[in-house]
PDB file of C-alpha atoms in Angstrom:
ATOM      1  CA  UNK S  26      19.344  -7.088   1.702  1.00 36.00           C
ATOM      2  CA  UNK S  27      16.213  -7.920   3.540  1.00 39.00           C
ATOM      3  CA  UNK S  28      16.181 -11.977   3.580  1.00 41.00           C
ATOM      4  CA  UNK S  29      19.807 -11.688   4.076  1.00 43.00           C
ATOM      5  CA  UNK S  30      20.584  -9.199   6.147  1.00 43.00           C
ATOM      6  CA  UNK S  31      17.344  -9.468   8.759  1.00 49.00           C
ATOM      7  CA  UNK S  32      16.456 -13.144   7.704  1.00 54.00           C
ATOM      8  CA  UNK S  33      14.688 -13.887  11.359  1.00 65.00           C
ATOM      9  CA  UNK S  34      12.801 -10.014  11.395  1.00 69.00           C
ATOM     10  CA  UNK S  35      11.570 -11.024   7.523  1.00 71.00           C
ATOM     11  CA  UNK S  36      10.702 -14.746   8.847  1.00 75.00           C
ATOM     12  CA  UNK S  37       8.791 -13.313  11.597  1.00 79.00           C
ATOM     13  CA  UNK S  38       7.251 -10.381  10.034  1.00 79.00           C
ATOM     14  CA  UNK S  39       5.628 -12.855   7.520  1.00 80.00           C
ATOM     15  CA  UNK S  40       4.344 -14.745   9.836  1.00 85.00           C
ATOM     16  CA  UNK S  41       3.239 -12.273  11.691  1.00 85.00           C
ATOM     17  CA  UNK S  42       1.374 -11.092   8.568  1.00 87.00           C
ATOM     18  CA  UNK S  43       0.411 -14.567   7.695  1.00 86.00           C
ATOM     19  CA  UNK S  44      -1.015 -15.133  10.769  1.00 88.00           C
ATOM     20  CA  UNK S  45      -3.224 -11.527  11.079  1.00 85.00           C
ATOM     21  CA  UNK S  46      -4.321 -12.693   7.061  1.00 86.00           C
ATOM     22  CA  UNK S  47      -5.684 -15.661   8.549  1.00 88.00           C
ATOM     23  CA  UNK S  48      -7.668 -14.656  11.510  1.00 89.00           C
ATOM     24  CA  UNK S  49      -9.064 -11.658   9.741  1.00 82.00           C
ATOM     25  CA  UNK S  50     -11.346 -11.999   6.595  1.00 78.00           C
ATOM     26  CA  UNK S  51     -11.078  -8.343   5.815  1.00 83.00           C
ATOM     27  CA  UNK S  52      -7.353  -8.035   5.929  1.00 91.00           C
ATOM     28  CA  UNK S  53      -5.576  -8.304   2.911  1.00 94.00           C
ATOM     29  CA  UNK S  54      -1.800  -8.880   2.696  1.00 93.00           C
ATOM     30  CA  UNK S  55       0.736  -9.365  -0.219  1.00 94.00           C
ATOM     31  CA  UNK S  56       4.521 -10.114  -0.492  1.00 91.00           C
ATOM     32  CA  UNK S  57       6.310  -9.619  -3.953  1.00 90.00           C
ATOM     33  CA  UNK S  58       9.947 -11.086  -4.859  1.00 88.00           C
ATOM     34  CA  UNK S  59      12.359  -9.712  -7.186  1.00 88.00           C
ATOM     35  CA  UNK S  60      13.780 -12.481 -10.016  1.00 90.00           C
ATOM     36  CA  UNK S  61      16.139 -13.779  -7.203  1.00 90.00           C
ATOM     37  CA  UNK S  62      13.253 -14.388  -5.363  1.00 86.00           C
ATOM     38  CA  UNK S  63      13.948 -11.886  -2.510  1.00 84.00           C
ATOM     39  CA  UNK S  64      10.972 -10.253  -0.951  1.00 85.00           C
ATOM     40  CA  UNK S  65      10.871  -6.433  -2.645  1.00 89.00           C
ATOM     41  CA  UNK S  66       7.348  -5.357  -1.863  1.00 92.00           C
ATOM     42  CA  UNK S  67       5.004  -5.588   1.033  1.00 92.00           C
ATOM     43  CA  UNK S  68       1.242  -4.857   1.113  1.00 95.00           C
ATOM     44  CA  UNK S  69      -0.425  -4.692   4.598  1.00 94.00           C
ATOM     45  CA  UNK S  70      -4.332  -3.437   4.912  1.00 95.00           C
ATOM     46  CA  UNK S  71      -5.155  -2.612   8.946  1.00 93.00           C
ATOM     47  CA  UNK S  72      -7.782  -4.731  10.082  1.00 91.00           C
ATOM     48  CA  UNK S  73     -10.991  -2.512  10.655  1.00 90.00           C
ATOM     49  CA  UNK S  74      -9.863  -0.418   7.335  1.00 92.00           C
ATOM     50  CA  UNK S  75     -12.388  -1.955   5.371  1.00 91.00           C
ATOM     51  CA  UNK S  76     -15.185  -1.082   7.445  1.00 88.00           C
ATOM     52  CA  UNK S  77     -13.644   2.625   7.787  1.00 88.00           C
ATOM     53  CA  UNK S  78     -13.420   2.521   3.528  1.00 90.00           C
ATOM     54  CA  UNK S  79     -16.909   1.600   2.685  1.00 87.00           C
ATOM     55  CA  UNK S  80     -18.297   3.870   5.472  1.00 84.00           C
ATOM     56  CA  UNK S  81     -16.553   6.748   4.580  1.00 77.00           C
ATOM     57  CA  UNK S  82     -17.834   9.733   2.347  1.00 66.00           C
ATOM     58  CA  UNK S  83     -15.215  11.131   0.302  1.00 68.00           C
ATOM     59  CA  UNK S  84     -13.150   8.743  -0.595  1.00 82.00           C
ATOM     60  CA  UNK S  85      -9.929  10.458  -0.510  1.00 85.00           C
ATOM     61  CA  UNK S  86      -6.232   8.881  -0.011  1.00 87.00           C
ATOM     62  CA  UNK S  87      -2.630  10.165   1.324  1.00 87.00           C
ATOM     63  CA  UNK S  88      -0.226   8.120  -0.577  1.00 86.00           C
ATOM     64  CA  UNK S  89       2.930   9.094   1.464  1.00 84.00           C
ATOM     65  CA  UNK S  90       6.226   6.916   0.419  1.00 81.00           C
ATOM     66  CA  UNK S  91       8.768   9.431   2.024  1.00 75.00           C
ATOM     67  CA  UNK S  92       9.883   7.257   4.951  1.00 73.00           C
ATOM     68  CA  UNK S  93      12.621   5.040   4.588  1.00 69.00           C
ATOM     69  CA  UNK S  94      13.553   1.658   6.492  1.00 66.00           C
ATOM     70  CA  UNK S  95      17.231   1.982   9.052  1.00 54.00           C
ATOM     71  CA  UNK S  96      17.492  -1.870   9.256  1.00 67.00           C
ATOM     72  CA  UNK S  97      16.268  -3.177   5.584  1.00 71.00           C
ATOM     73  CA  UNK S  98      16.715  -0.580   3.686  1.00 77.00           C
ATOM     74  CA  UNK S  99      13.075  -0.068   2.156  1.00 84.00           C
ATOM     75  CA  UNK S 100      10.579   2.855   1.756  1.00 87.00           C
ATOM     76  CA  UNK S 101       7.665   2.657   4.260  1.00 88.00           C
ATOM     77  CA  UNK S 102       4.418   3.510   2.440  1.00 90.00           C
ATOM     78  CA  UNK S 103       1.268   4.624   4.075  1.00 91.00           C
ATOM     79  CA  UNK S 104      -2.434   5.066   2.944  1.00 93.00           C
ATOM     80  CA  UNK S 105      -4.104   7.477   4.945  1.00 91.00           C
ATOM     81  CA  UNK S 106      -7.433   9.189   4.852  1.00 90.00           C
ATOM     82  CA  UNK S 107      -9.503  10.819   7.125  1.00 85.00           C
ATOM     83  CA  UNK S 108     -12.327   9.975   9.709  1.00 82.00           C
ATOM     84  CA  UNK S 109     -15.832  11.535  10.232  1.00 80.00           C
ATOM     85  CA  UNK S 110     -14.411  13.462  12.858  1.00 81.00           C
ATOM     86  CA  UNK S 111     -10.951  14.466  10.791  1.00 80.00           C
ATOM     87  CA  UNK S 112      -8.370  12.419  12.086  1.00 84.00           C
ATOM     88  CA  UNK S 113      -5.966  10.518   9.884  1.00 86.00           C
ATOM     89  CA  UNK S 114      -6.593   6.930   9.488  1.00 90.00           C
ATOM     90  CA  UNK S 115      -3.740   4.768   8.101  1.00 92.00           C
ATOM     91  CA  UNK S 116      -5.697   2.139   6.173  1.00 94.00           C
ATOM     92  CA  UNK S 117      -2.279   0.286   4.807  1.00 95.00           C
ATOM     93  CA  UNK S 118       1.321   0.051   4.831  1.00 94.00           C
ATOM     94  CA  UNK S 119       3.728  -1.043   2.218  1.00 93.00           C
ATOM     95  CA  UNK S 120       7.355  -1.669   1.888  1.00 91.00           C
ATOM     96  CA  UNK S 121       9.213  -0.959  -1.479  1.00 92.00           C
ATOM     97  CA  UNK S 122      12.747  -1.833  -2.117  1.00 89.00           C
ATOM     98  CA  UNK S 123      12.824   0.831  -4.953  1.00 86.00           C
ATOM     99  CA  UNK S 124      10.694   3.389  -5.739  1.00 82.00           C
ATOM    100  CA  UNK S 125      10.523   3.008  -9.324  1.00 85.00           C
ATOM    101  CA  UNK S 126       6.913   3.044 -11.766  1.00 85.00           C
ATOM    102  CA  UNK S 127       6.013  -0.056 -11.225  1.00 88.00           C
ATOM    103  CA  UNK S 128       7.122  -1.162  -7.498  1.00 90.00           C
ATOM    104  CA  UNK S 129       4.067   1.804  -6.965  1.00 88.00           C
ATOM    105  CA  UNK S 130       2.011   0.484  -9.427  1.00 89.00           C
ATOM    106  CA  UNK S 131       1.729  -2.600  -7.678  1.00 93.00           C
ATOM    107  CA  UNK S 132       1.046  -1.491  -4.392  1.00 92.00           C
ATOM    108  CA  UNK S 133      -1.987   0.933  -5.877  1.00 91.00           C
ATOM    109  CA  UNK S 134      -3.500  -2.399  -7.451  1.00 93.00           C
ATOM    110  CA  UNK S 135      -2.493  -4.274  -4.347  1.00 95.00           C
ATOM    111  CA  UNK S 136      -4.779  -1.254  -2.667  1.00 94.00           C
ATOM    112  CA  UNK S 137      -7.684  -1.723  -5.243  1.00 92.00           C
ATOM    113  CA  UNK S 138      -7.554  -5.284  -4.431  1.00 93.00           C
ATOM    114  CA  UNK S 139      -7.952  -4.604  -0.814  1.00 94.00           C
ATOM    115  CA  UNK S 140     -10.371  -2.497  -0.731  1.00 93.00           C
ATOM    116  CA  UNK S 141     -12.855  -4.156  -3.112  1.00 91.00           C
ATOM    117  CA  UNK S 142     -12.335  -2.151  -6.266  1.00 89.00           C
ATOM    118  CA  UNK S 143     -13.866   0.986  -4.395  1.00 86.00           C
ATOM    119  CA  UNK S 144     -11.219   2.960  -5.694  1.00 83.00           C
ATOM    120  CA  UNK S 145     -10.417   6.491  -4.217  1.00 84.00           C
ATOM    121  CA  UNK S 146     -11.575   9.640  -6.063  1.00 80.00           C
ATOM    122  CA  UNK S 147      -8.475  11.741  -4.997  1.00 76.00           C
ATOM    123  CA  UNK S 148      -5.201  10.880  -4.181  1.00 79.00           C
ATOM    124  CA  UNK S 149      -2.705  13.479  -2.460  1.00 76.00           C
ATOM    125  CA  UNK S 150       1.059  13.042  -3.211  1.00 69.00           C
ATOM    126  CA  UNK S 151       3.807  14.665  -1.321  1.00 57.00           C
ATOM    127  CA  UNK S 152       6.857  15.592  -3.215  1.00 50.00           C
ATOM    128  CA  UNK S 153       6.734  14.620  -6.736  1.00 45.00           C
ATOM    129  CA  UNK S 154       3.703  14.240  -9.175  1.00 43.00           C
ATOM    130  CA  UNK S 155       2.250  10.498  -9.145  1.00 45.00           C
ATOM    131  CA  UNK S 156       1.740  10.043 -12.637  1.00 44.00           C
ATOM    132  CA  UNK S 157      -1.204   7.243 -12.123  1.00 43.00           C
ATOM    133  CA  UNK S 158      -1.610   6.895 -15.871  1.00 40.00           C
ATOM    134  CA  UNK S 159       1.906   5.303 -16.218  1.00 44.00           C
ATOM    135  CA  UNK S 160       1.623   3.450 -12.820  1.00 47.00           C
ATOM    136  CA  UNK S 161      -0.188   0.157 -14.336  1.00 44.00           C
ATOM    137  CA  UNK S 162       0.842   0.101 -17.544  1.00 45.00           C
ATOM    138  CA  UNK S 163      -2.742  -1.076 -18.757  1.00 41.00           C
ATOM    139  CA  UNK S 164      -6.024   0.785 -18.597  1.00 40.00           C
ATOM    140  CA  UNK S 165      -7.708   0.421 -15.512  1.00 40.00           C
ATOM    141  CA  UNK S 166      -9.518   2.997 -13.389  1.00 42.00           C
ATOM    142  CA  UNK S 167      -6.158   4.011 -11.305  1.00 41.00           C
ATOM    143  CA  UNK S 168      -5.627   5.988 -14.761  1.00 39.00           C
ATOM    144  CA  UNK S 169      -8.416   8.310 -14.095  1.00 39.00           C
ATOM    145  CA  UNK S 170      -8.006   9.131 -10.139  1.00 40.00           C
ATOM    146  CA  UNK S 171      -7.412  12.747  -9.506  1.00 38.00           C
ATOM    147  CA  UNK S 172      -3.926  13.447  -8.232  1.00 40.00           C
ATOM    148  CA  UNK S 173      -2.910  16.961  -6.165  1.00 37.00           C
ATOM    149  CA  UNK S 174       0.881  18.169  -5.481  1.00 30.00           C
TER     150      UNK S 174
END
């Protein structure tokens, strides 16, 4: 359990967070609870990442989720795409206590809110197929992105 098992790393990773929110305009970040009110999901965007999105060209995200957390037991999420010169660029991080529809769901709108509703034309998935047409559950653009195996 994350609050209960690591309460001072989770204290101090949200204020951490808090913190970097506050002293950068461009940097979004989002905690979600479960119903006992433990924290379940994390959304970090990098500061810079902005600038990198709305520069870039293409448009195209790595949604990898196939890290998982040793001390709170959580998948690590990254958002990666690619520079003008071809190097990988993380643009944002999650945590995810679960992996299930909607735990991704959230961090893709979590993303769109982010970056500004500039909304990636491709997203690559390792492993299994992302099924972005059940991730929100309502019809929004995320329905219509792309997705290669």
């Amino acid at each position: 359990d994350l609050i209960r098992h690591r309460e001072g790393d989770s204290e101090a990773m949200m204020k951490y967070l808090t913190k970097l929110k506050d002293e950068n305009v461009d940097v979004h970040v989002k905690f979600g609870t479960d119903s006992e009110g433990r924290i379940d999901k994390i959304f970090y965007q990098r500061p810079g990442a902005w600038e990198h999105w709305s520069n870039g060209g293409a448009k195209v995200i790595s949604f990898d989720s196939t890290h998982g957390t040793v001390s709170c037991g959580m998948k690590l999420c990254f958002f990666t795409t690619l520079d003008k010169f071809h190097n990988n660029k993380v643009l944002a991080v999650a945590l995810v206590r679960n992996e299930y529809v909607a735990s991704f769901a959230w961090c893709f709108e979590e993303f769109r809110i982010a970056f500004k509703n500039v909304d990636p034309k491709v997203i690559l998935r390792e492993g299994k197929e992302l099924q972005l047409k059940k991730l929100t559950g309502k019809r929004t653009n995320l329905r219509n992105f792309f997705t290669i195996l």
